[in-house]
XYZ file of C-alpha atoms in Angstrom:
373
model
C 0.000 0.000 0.000
C 1.467 3.358 -1.093
C 1.980 5.929 1.673
C 2.337 9.624 0.914
C 4.547 11.558 3.330
C 5.118 15.287 3.200
C 6.578 17.672 5.816
C 6.158 21.390 6.382
C 8.044 23.394 9.005
C 5.845 25.708 11.113
C 8.570 26.952 13.406
C 11.969 25.799 14.604
C 10.534 23.445 17.226
C 7.445 22.253 15.320
C 7.025 20.013 12.256
C 3.834 18.800 10.597
C 3.539 15.818 8.299
C 0.717 14.092 6.421
C 0.262 10.391 5.676
C -2.336 8.483 3.750
C -3.329 5.218 5.383
C -5.678 3.249 3.211
C -8.528 5.551 2.292
C -7.982 8.226 4.973
C -5.401 10.920 5.731
C -3.615 11.644 8.998
C -1.663 14.653 10.172
C 1.159 14.383 12.683
C 2.623 17.379 14.532
C 6.022 16.924 16.155
C 6.943 19.459 18.813
C 9.135 19.931 21.863
C 7.466 19.925 25.251
C 8.363 22.304 28.041
C 11.292 20.045 28.985
C 12.683 19.998 25.455
C 11.562 16.439 24.708
C 9.940 15.685 21.346
C 6.270 14.750 21.435
C 3.767 13.922 18.690
C 0.170 14.999 18.164
C -1.767 12.845 15.666
C -5.261 13.005 14.212
C -6.596 10.769 11.441
C -9.807 9.901 9.621
C -9.750 12.705 7.016
C -11.098 11.648 3.620
C -9.086 14.292 1.772
C -5.575 15.542 2.299
C -6.918 19.082 2.226
C -9.167 18.233 5.188
C -6.144 17.072 7.165
C -4.260 20.253 6.193
C -7.162 22.436 7.297
C -7.449 20.621 10.638
C -3.716 20.941 11.300
C -3.848 24.579 10.293
C -6.693 25.173 12.728
C -4.580 23.771 15.546
C -1.878 26.236 14.534
C -4.320 29.148 14.289
C -6.276 28.488 17.455
C -3.301 27.487 19.564
C -0.180 29.566 19.047
C 1.934 26.849 20.626
C 1.016 23.215 20.015
C 1.886 22.495 23.636
C -1.137 24.599 24.572
C -3.295 22.364 22.415
C -2.300 19.551 24.711
C -3.414 21.694 27.657
C -6.808 22.189 26.014
C -7.147 18.399 26.039
C -6.996 18.548 29.832
C -10.212 18.315 31.823
C -11.273 21.439 33.709
C -10.478 19.866 37.080
C -6.960 18.864 35.968
C -6.276 22.328 34.550
C -7.665 24.073 37.647
C -5.520 21.919 39.908
C -2.376 22.780 37.922
C -3.370 26.459 37.861
C -3.927 26.379 41.609
C -0.447 25.029 42.297
C 1.166 27.446 39.857
C -0.558 30.723 40.761
C -2.063 30.347 44.230
C -0.052 27.923 46.316
C 2.384 29.926 48.415
C 0.948 33.290 47.349
C -2.332 33.273 49.295
C -3.188 32.527 52.926
C -3.986 28.991 54.061
C -7.623 29.964 54.533
C -7.908 31.328 50.983
C -6.073 28.320 49.544
C -8.531 26.069 51.340
C -11.405 27.892 49.599
C -9.796 27.268 46.188
C -9.283 23.604 47.125
C -12.990 23.337 47.974
C -13.797 24.842 44.566
C -11.633 22.147 42.947
C -13.652 19.431 44.686
C -16.894 21.013 43.465
C -15.492 21.211 39.919
C -14.835 17.466 39.981
C -18.412 16.806 41.080
C -20.164 19.335 38.820
C -18.060 19.273 35.641
C -16.737 15.725 35.793
C -13.977 15.265 33.228
C -15.237 17.706 30.588
C -12.259 18.923 28.567
C -11.373 22.612 28.389
C -11.884 22.683 24.635
C -15.411 21.303 25.066
C -16.625 23.906 27.585
C -18.843 26.325 25.693
C -20.881 29.123 27.279
C -23.990 26.955 27.240
C -22.181 24.021 28.856
C -20.702 26.290 31.512
C -24.065 27.980 32.235
C -25.761 24.576 32.509
C -23.211 23.393 35.087
C -23.437 26.641 37.066
C -27.236 26.330 37.105
C -26.912 22.782 38.411
C -24.600 23.942 41.202
C -27.019 26.776 42.039
C -29.843 24.327 42.781
C -28.242 23.405 46.095
C -26.201 26.514 46.966
C -26.854 30.125 47.908
C -26.252 32.932 45.394
C -23.159 34.128 47.253
C -21.619 30.636 47.184
C -22.371 30.253 43.469
C -20.852 33.671 42.735
C -17.621 32.718 44.554
C -17.485 29.351 42.765
C -17.892 31.078 39.384
C -15.373 33.823 40.241
C -12.601 31.336 41.044
C -13.194 29.185 37.961
C -13.329 32.300 35.772
C -9.955 33.480 37.092
C -8.379 30.217 35.925
C -10.126 30.215 32.544
C -9.139 33.822 31.818
C -5.521 32.796 32.338
C -6.138 29.881 29.973
C -7.489 32.391 27.455
C -4.429 34.651 27.851
C -2.165 31.637 27.274
C -4.144 30.640 24.143
C -5.106 27.336 25.744
C -8.726 28.168 24.878
C -9.919 30.470 22.114
C -12.916 32.120 23.832
C -14.185 32.897 27.323
C -17.017 30.465 28.243
C -17.707 32.390 31.463
C -18.668 35.638 29.687
C -22.121 37.045 30.603
C -22.963 34.071 32.797
C -26.128 34.448 34.887
C -25.686 33.733 38.595
C -28.624 32.291 40.518
C -28.929 30.313 43.722
C -31.114 28.849 46.386
C -32.975 31.451 48.480
C -31.498 31.918 51.948
C -33.734 32.500 54.928
C -32.928 35.648 56.840
C -30.987 34.765 59.980
C -31.169 36.540 63.277
C -27.873 38.389 63.645
C -28.076 39.609 67.231
C -29.929 39.344 70.519
C -31.982 42.175 71.912
C -31.113 43.707 75.304
C -33.377 41.402 77.361
C -32.218 38.204 75.627
C -28.612 39.359 76.003
C -29.120 39.645 79.763
C -30.859 36.250 79.942
C -27.974 34.565 78.154
C -25.341 36.127 80.413
C -27.215 35.063 83.558
C -27.641 31.452 82.400
C -23.925 30.929 81.746
C -21.664 29.063 84.154
C -18.346 30.993 84.082
C -16.556 28.134 85.853
C -17.009 26.200 82.606
C -14.359 27.132 80.042
C -16.671 27.273 77.027
C -19.319 29.218 78.924
C -16.648 31.724 79.963
C -15.642 32.194 76.314
C -19.267 32.993 75.436
C -19.498 35.326 78.431
C -16.393 37.297 77.380
C -17.702 37.619 73.808
C -21.025 38.923 75.088
C -19.487 41.597 77.347
C -16.585 42.695 75.113
C -17.652 42.155 71.476
C -14.307 40.493 70.758
C -13.773 38.220 67.773
C -13.386 34.492 68.495
C -9.711 34.347 67.489
C -9.023 37.424 69.651
C -10.555 35.759 72.721
C -8.489 32.632 72.150
C -5.363 34.809 71.991
C -5.906 36.308 75.472
C -3.220 35.579 78.083
C -3.158 36.545 81.803
C -0.674 39.359 81.174
C -3.187 41.063 78.862
C -5.385 41.968 81.853
C -4.795 45.010 84.049
C -7.028 44.770 87.162
C -5.982 48.224 88.375
C -7.203 50.106 85.293
C -9.895 47.485 84.618
C -8.678 47.026 81.055
C -7.853 44.301 78.569
C -5.147 44.640 75.930
C -5.989 43.011 72.571
C -2.862 42.691 70.420
C -2.880 39.179 68.928
C -5.095 36.273 67.907
C -4.848 32.481 68.054
C -4.979 30.268 64.967
C -7.663 27.750 65.923
C -8.099 26.454 62.359
C -4.561 25.426 61.421
C -3.032 25.416 64.906
C -0.015 27.539 64.050
C -0.126 29.461 67.342
C -0.317 33.204 67.860
C -1.089 35.373 64.842
C -1.465 39.069 64.131
C -4.776 40.834 64.600
C -7.080 41.338 61.628
C -5.689 44.832 61.034
C -3.798 47.577 62.852
C -7.010 49.060 64.261
C -7.763 45.714 65.903
C -4.873 46.321 68.300
C -6.672 48.098 71.110
C -7.254 48.380 74.861
C -10.825 48.113 76.122
C -12.378 48.698 79.537
C -14.019 45.750 81.287
C -16.105 45.464 84.435
C -14.998 44.192 87.830
C -17.029 40.967 87.602
C -15.375 39.979 84.329
C -11.918 40.586 85.806
C -12.812 38.467 88.845
C -14.155 35.585 86.720
C -11.029 35.565 84.561
C -8.807 35.713 87.643
C -10.552 32.686 89.154
C -10.195 30.799 85.853
C -6.456 31.552 85.765
C -5.892 30.453 89.361
C -8.032 27.316 89.105
C -6.222 26.119 85.966
C -2.775 27.398 87.003
C -2.304 29.267 83.699
C 1.078 30.907 83.012
C 1.255 34.610 82.222
C 1.978 34.105 78.517
C -0.299 31.090 77.981
C -3.681 31.465 76.212
C -6.556 31.119 78.688
C -8.666 28.598 76.822
C -6.333 25.900 75.476
C -6.573 22.230 76.407
C -3.263 20.434 75.902
C -2.257 23.257 73.593
C -5.387 22.965 71.438
C -8.190 25.537 71.283
C -11.877 24.685 70.719
C -12.903 24.956 67.069
C -15.653 27.379 66.047
C -18.161 24.557 65.414
C -17.742 23.414 69.016
C -18.330 26.835 70.572
C -21.288 27.486 68.228
C -22.930 24.241 69.358
C -22.524 25.180 73.025
C -24.037 28.613 72.331
C -26.968 27.092 70.410
C -27.679 24.656 73.254
C -27.610 27.488 75.792
C -30.014 29.600 73.745
C -32.356 26.635 73.234
C -32.399 25.995 76.987
C -33.813 29.487 77.617
C -36.080 29.529 74.530
C -34.150 32.173 72.630
C -33.803 31.898 68.799
C -30.360 30.870 67.640
C -27.572 33.269 66.672
C -23.999 32.420 65.730
C -21.037 33.079 68.002
C -20.119 36.044 65.808
C -23.637 37.296 66.514
C -22.475 37.998 70.085
C -20.194 40.670 68.630
C -23.160 42.249 66.843
C -25.226 41.912 70.030
C -22.613 43.723 72.113
C -22.386 46.588 69.623
C -26.173 46.855 69.301
C -26.691 46.955 73.076
C -24.102 49.712 73.478
C -25.608 51.804 70.679
C -29.155 51.458 72.047
C -27.868 52.438 75.484
C -26.519 55.700 74.098
C -22.811 54.903 73.597
C -21.431 56.912 70.661
C -20.711 55.262 67.324
C -17.085 56.357 67.587
C -16.619 54.633 70.959
C -18.298 51.459 69.720
C -16.110 51.490 66.604
C -12.920 51.708 68.681
C -14.106 49.010 71.087
C -14.825 46.604 68.227
C -11.490 47.347 66.541
C -12.985 48.514 63.252
C -10.494 50.074 60.836
C -12.669 53.186 60.525
C -15.967 54.509 61.808
C -17.659 54.100 58.415
C -17.422 50.310 58.865
C -19.392 50.598 62.094
C -21.894 53.006 60.571
C -22.600 50.764 57.570
C -22.847 47.595 59.699
C -25.264 49.101 62.219
C -27.038 51.589 59.951
C -30.511 50.298 60.904
C -29.825 50.939 64.588
C -28.326 54.363 63.921
C -31.450 55.343 61.940
C -33.699 54.248 64.808
C -31.629 56.269 67.292
C -31.668 59.255 64.948
C -35.464 59.171 64.904
C -35.489 59.103 68.709
C -33.028 62.012 68.810
C -35.237 64.017 66.459
C -38.167 63.508 68.839
C -35.989 64.736 71.713
C -34.935 67.788 69.693
C -38.562 68.724 68.988
C -39.422 68.174 72.636
C -36.618 70.526 73.716
C -37.592 73.194 71.195
C -41.228 72.949 72.187
C -40.381 74.168 75.695
C -38.986 77.469 74.418
């Protein structure tokens, strides 16, 4: 059987050849991979030589480097995993990297092994819609954002020829509004039902009377308390997720000194003495390990259920503390500093509904004062 063999040079490192095998034509592209080793890319089944030439030419046109054509043969999950190691590993925090890793697991479940070159806008939208059936809009938006970042890099590298994520519609499962904070009476009920001799109850108590973040509470040591001035110095946090020890505060404004009441100081003092805690040792560790957030949230939920109060999250204690102070007439500026917000606008935007209510009350007071003139 006669075989026709012709070669054309595309570039120094790439050669294309055509062969006729029986009744069909095949093209073969020889190229060097990233390590300098020669590899071959073959496609056959073309009835005419011109069809094989057109197909090979399309590879050249669509993919500037044939090596990128090989990348387009990768499944989305394989490409995303490589992209993650190349661009994100070592350049983002462990928490952020964990979010990307979760996205990779979802990609494997939602997209399966669909190849990059086969992901059109309609395919991508269909998969996003499927994901949205069981996830909230915010979760879907984050999922899409992270995949899109990888695919835009693939587009820049000519691995794909168009952006399948363009003009994608984001939907999601409706989320029921959650109670963010306790009112003043429920706040008091919770505080009075806590047993401060119990470590986890004491953590909840401190959050309720200081508005501190969970990681900030876990970072407290005995030397941070000053009984004379009735103050607590907040200058570090504790990594309860990855157990790497002390960490910096969320931002510079989070480094602060707040006033605390005599009872809180006494309860902390008793906890320190009972557990023989060293001056530089975090108050709430057990064998060097801090309770995880899920554990403290469960304890809080059980406490609230026991006194028939609707559930809030542990972070909701921070919102509760701020809300109580604002309703009791403490200025927004003082609340902002106590919470460790980077600027007062953060406090104003977070508690805008409360500020508007207080403004209405103030307006009534103003009219009452003017009416006596």
